[in-house]
Structures are given as structure tokens and as C-alpha cells.
């Protein structure tokens, strides 16, 4: 990794998701977005291979940052308050994108799906043997998460691109937490934080029938 990434540490990023949940198990959006900004740095440090995800995530983060600092910012302190505000005021396009193409609910849903992919991939890196093929791990994670929402041509291009991924050892070293063994240990400690945030978000979206927003 280059000098610009030399102070990067994936553990700090993953543990930041622990701060996402308050005592009422509300997902605090400022910590959620900060965690995602760190994950984008991690993806970018691995080269252009993940740009199809990191560029889209960056666009979504910019939308959310505008909402969180805009005139209605008091409604965007947590995922729960945002959903209540947007759904209650009919600010979400439920059938097709029209009047509210970039609602907070739709935007976070896209981040939510991408978080599931990354969680599954990192868990695969953690539990796999040393000689595991990262292309297989990443493809399996993609097929279990994001693939369902992409057209065939994108799915095909993505899975072909995954064939050029670096080795498992390179991924673990890119986390900047020490040896591959230390990286595996760190993932075991930190990934449950992401999983908890994902599960709370999934439950909220399910309760409000928001999992299939166009």
C-alpha cells in the first residue's frame, strides 16, 4: 500500500461499527457513515478491482452526508429516526424511482446490501485455509448478497474481475494489524460488530417493508 494508506488500520474501522449502536440499539448515522468511509479506504488500497463498489458507495455516502447536514438534519441522527421521518412524510419511492429518487431509505439500503457482501467476504477470509482462493471467496460472498440486485452483464463482469484478486495473505496484510494470524484474530473480534449493525438494520427495513426499494 502507498504512503497515503500507511496510517490505515482495518480494526479501527471495524470497531467503529461498535459505536454505531446506542443503548436503545439505534443505528447512529454519523458513526455508520464514518465506518463506511474507512471501508472505502480499505477497498481502494487493494487497487482498482473493487472500484465498481467503492465508487457507488462513495456516491451514496455523499448523498447521506448532504441529508445529515441539511435543513432536516434532526431527522437523520439515526437510521430509525430517518425511516420514521421519510416513511411518515411519504418521502420514499416505494414502487418506482420518481419524486424521491435519492431518499435516505433507498440510499442506506444500497449501503446495507454492500455491507452484507463485505461482511461475508471478510468472514470468508477469516475462516478459510491459507491456500484458499480469494476469487472463490469473493464470488461466493457476492452471489449471496449483491448479485441478486445486479443485471446479468454486471454480474458476469464482476465475477471475471474477481479472478484477478490478490492472495489471501495480501488481503490480510493490507489490514495493517500485523501478521496474517493477527489479522484473522482481529476479524474474529471485530466482525460481530458489523453483523450486529447489519441485523438491526435488516430488522428495521423488514418491519417497514423497505427491503426492495427501487
Short mmCIF file of C-alpha atoms in Angstrom, two decimals:
data_model
loop_
_atom_site.label_atom_id
_atom_site.label_comp_id
_atom_site.label_asym_id
_atom_site.label_seq_id
_atom_site.Cartn_x
_atom_site.Cartn_y
_atom_site.Cartn_z
CA UNK A 1 0.00 0.00 0.00
CA UNK A 2 1.10 3.54 -0.59
CA UNK A 3 2.10 6.15 1.95
CA UNK A 4 -1.37 7.68 1.92
CA UNK A 5 -2.70 4.43 3.37
CA UNK A 6 0.17 3.83 5.82
CA UNK A 7 -1.88 5.02 8.81
CA UNK A 8 -4.84 2.86 7.85
CA UNK A 9 -5.90 0.11 10.26
CA UNK A 10 -8.94 -2.04 9.47
CA UNK A 11 -9.51 -2.90 13.12
CA UNK A 12 -10.16 0.76 13.93
CA UNK A 13 -12.68 0.88 11.09
CA UNK A 14 -14.48 -2.31 12.10
CA UNK A 15 -14.59 -1.38 15.77
CA UNK A 16 -16.11 1.97 14.77
CA UNK A 17 -19.23 -0.01 13.88
CA UNK A 18 -19.47 -0.88 17.57
CA UNK A 19 -20.13 2.83 18.16
CA UNK A 20 -22.99 2.77 15.64
CA UNK A 21 -25.43 1.31 18.13
CA UNK A 22 -26.56 3.30 21.16
CA UNK A 23 -28.13 1.85 24.30
CA UNK A 24 -31.51 1.71 22.54
CA UNK A 25 -29.93 -0.19 19.64
CA UNK A 26 -30.48 2.69 17.25
CA UNK A 27 -28.04 2.87 14.33
CA UNK A 28 -26.30 6.25 14.62
CA UNK A 29 -25.75 7.51 11.10
CA UNK A 30 -22.64 9.61 11.74
CA UNK A 31 -20.74 6.55 13.01
CA UNK A 32 -22.23 4.36 10.28
CA UNK A 33 -21.03 6.72 7.55
CA UNK A 34 -17.62 7.10 9.22
CA UNK A 35 -17.25 3.33 9.32
CA UNK A 36 -18.11 3.11 5.63
CA UNK A 37 -15.58 5.81 4.73
CA UNK A 38 -12.93 3.63 6.36
CA UNK A 39 -14.11 0.55 4.48
CA UNK A 40 -13.81 2.50 1.20
CA UNK A 41 -10.19 3.29 2.08
CA UNK A 42 -9.57 -0.40 2.61
CA UNK A 43 -11.14 -1.33 -0.73
CA UNK A 44 -9.26 1.40 -2.57
CA UNK A 45 -5.96 0.29 -1.03
CA UNK A 46 -6.37 -3.02 -2.85
CA UNK A 47 -6.36 -1.38 -6.27
CA UNK A 48 -8.99 -0.79 -8.94
CA UNK A 49 -10.57 -4.23 -8.64
CA UNK A 50 -13.24 -3.06 -6.17
CA UNK A 51 -13.84 0.34 -7.78
CA UNK A 52 -17.26 -0.79 -9.05
CA UNK A 53 -18.34 -0.98 -5.41
CA UNK A 54 -16.27 1.77 -3.81
CA UNK A 55 -17.33 4.41 -6.37
CA UNK A 56 -21.00 3.61 -5.88
CA UNK A 57 -20.59 3.60 -2.09
CA UNK A 58 -18.82 6.98 -2.22
CA UNK A 59 -21.74 8.44 -4.18
CA UNK A 60 -24.18 7.06 -1.61
CA UNK A 61 -22.10 8.46 1.26
CA UNK A 62 -22.20 11.92 -0.32
CA UNK A 63 -25.99 11.75 -0.58
CA UNK A 64 -26.27 10.78 3.07
CA UNK A 65 -23.80 13.45 4.19
CA UNK A 66 -25.95 16.09 2.48
CA UNK A 67 -29.07 14.81 4.21
CA UNK A 68 -27.34 14.60 7.60
CA UNK A 69 -26.17 18.22 7.34
CA UNK A 70 -29.21 19.62 5.54
CA UNK A 71 -32.25 21.58 6.77
CA UNK A 72 -33.92 18.40 8.10
CA UNK A 73 -30.79 17.09 9.77
CA UNK A 74 -32.51 16.45 13.11
CA UNK A 75 -34.37 13.60 11.42
CA UNK A 76 -31.13 12.00 10.24
CA UNK A 77 -29.37 11.33 13.53
CA UNK A 78 -30.20 7.63 13.44
CA UNK A 79 -31.47 5.09 10.94
CA UNK A 80 -34.63 4.71 12.99
CA UNK A 81 -35.41 8.43 13.05
CA UNK A 82 -34.69 8.70 9.32
CA UNK A 83 -37.05 5.84 8.44
CA UNK A 84 -39.79 7.25 10.67
CA UNK A 85 -39.44 10.71 9.11
CA UNK A 86 -39.23 9.66 5.46
CA UNK A 87 -41.89 6.95 5.62
CA UNK A 88 -44.20 9.11 7.74
CA UNK A 89 -43.93 12.01 5.29
CA UNK A 90 -44.08 9.85 2.16
CA UNK A 91 -40.57 10.82 1.10
CA UNK A 92 -39.73 7.32 -0.15
CA UNK A 93 -40.49 5.96 -3.62
CA UNK A 94 -41.93 2.53 -2.90
CA UNK A 95 -42.91 1.38 -6.41
CA UNK A 96 -40.52 3.16 -8.79
CA UNK A 97 -37.99 5.98 -8.62
CA UNK A 98 -39.82 9.23 -9.28
CA UNK A 99 -40.31 12.11 -6.86
CA UNK A 100 -37.71 10.97 -4.31
CA UNK A 101 -35.00 9.15 -6.31
CA UNK A 102 -32.33 9.65 -3.64
CA UNK A 103 -34.20 9.22 -0.38
CA UNK A 104 -32.21 8.31 2.69
CA UNK A 105 -34.05 5.00 2.96
CA UNK A 106 -33.10 3.96 -0.58
CA UNK A 107 -29.53 5.20 -0.21
CA UNK A 108 -28.85 3.37 3.06
CA UNK A 109 -30.45 0.23 1.63
CA UNK A 110 -27.72 0.16 -1.04
CA UNK A 111 -25.04 0.62 1.63
CA UNK A 112 -26.74 -2.07 3.70
CA UNK A 113 -26.54 -4.58 0.85
CA UNK A 114 -22.89 -3.78 0.17
CA UNK A 115 -22.10 -4.13 3.88
CA UNK A 116 -23.50 -7.65 3.79
CA UNK A 117 -21.19 -8.55 0.90
CA UNK A 118 -18.14 -7.16 2.69
CA UNK A 119 -19.07 -8.84 5.96
CA UNK A 120 -19.41 -12.22 4.23
CA UNK A 121 -16.15 -11.77 2.33
CA UNK A 122 -14.15 -10.78 5.41
CA UNK A 123 -15.67 -13.69 7.33
CA UNK A 124 -14.62 -15.96 4.47
CA UNK A 125 -11.07 -14.64 4.68
CA UNK A 126 -11.09 -15.24 8.43
CA UNK A 127 -12.29 -18.84 8.35
CA UNK A 128 -10.63 -20.09 5.17
CA UNK A 129 -7.35 -22.05 4.94
CA UNK A 130 -4.11 -20.34 3.91
CA UNK A 131 -4.33 -21.58 0.33
CA UNK A 132 -7.95 -20.53 -0.19
CA UNK A 133 -8.67 -18.78 -3.48
CA UNK A 134 -9.86 -15.25 -2.82
CA UNK A 135 -11.68 -15.22 -6.15
CA UNK A 136 -13.89 -18.05 -4.92
CA UNK A 137 -14.43 -16.43 -1.51
CA UNK A 138 -15.36 -13.10 -3.05
CA UNK A 139 -17.61 -14.62 -5.71
CA UNK A 140 -19.46 -16.70 -3.13
CA UNK A 141 -19.97 -13.62 -0.94
CA UNK A 142 -21.11 -11.57 -3.94
CA UNK A 143 -23.56 -14.26 -5.08
CA UNK A 144 -25.04 -14.42 -1.58
CA UNK A 145 -25.58 -10.67 -1.38
CA UNK A 146 -25.19 -8.08 -4.15
CA UNK A 147 -25.57 -10.31 -7.20
CA UNK A 148 -29.35 -10.54 -6.82
CA UNK A 149 -29.62 -6.79 -7.43
CA UNK A 150 -27.32 -6.56 -10.47
CA UNK A 151 -28.19 -7.34 -14.10
CA UNK A 152 -26.51 -10.32 -15.73
CA UNK A 153 -23.92 -8.30 -17.64
CA UNK A 154 -22.63 -6.68 -14.44
CA UNK A 155 -22.61 -9.98 -12.57
CA UNK A 156 -20.57 -11.53 -15.37
CA UNK A 157 -18.05 -8.67 -15.48
CA UNK A 158 -17.66 -8.64 -11.71
CA UNK A 159 -17.05 -12.37 -11.35
CA UNK A 160 -14.48 -12.27 -14.16
CA UNK A 161 -12.72 -9.35 -12.45
CA UNK A 162 -12.61 -11.26 -9.17
CA UNK A 163 -10.27 -13.76 -10.86
CA UNK A 164 -7.50 -11.14 -10.62
CA UNK A 165 -7.78 -10.67 -6.86
CA UNK A 166 -4.59 -10.87 -4.78
CA UNK A 167 -3.91 -13.78 -2.45
CA UNK A 168 -5.46 -14.24 0.98
CA UNK A 169 -2.13 -13.29 2.56
CA UNK A 170 -2.08 -9.96 0.68
CA UNK A 171 -5.62 -9.16 1.86
CA UNK A 172 -4.77 -9.92 5.48
CA UNK A 173 -1.58 -7.86 5.34
CA UNK A 174 -3.48 -4.95 3.79
CA UNK A 175 -5.48 -4.69 7.01
CA UNK A 176 -2.39 -3.21 8.72
CA UNK A 177 -2.86 -5.02 12.01
CA UNK A 178 0.26 -7.19 11.95
CA UNK A 179 0.76 -10.72 10.70
CA UNK A 180 -1.92 -12.69 8.81
CA UNK A 181 -2.55 -14.61 12.03
CA UNK A 182 -3.13 -11.37 13.92
CA UNK A 183 -5.45 -10.16 11.16
CA UNK A 184 -7.51 -13.34 11.46
CA UNK A 185 -7.75 -12.85 15.22
CA UNK A 186 -8.78 -9.22 14.76
CA UNK A 187 -11.53 -10.17 12.32
CA UNK A 188 -12.91 -12.64 14.85
CA UNK A 189 -13.15 -9.86 17.42
CA UNK A 190 -14.44 -7.08 15.18
CA UNK A 191 -16.74 -8.64 12.58
CA UNK A 192 -19.55 -9.29 15.12
CA UNK A 193 -19.92 -5.50 15.42
CA UNK A 194 -20.72 -5.21 11.71
CA UNK A 195 -23.02 -8.21 11.89
CA UNK A 196 -24.98 -6.65 14.75
CA UNK A 197 -25.42 -3.35 12.88
CA UNK A 198 -26.48 -5.27 9.78
CA UNK A 199 -29.04 -7.35 11.71
CA UNK A 200 -30.59 -4.33 13.43
CA UNK A 201 -30.86 -2.52 10.08
CA UNK A 202 -32.29 -5.59 8.38
CA UNK A 203 -34.99 -5.93 11.05
CA UNK A 204 -35.96 -2.26 10.74
CA UNK A 205 -36.21 -2.40 6.96
CA UNK A 206 -38.18 -5.63 7.14
CA UNK A 207 -40.69 -4.16 9.60
CA UNK A 208 -41.33 -1.22 7.25
CA UNK A 209 -41.29 -3.31 4.03
CA UNK A 210 -38.35 -1.34 2.64
CA UNK A 211 -36.03 -4.15 1.54
CA UNK A 212 -36.97 -3.91 -2.15
CA UNK A 213 -36.98 -0.17 -2.79
CA UNK A 214 -36.43 0.61 -6.49
#
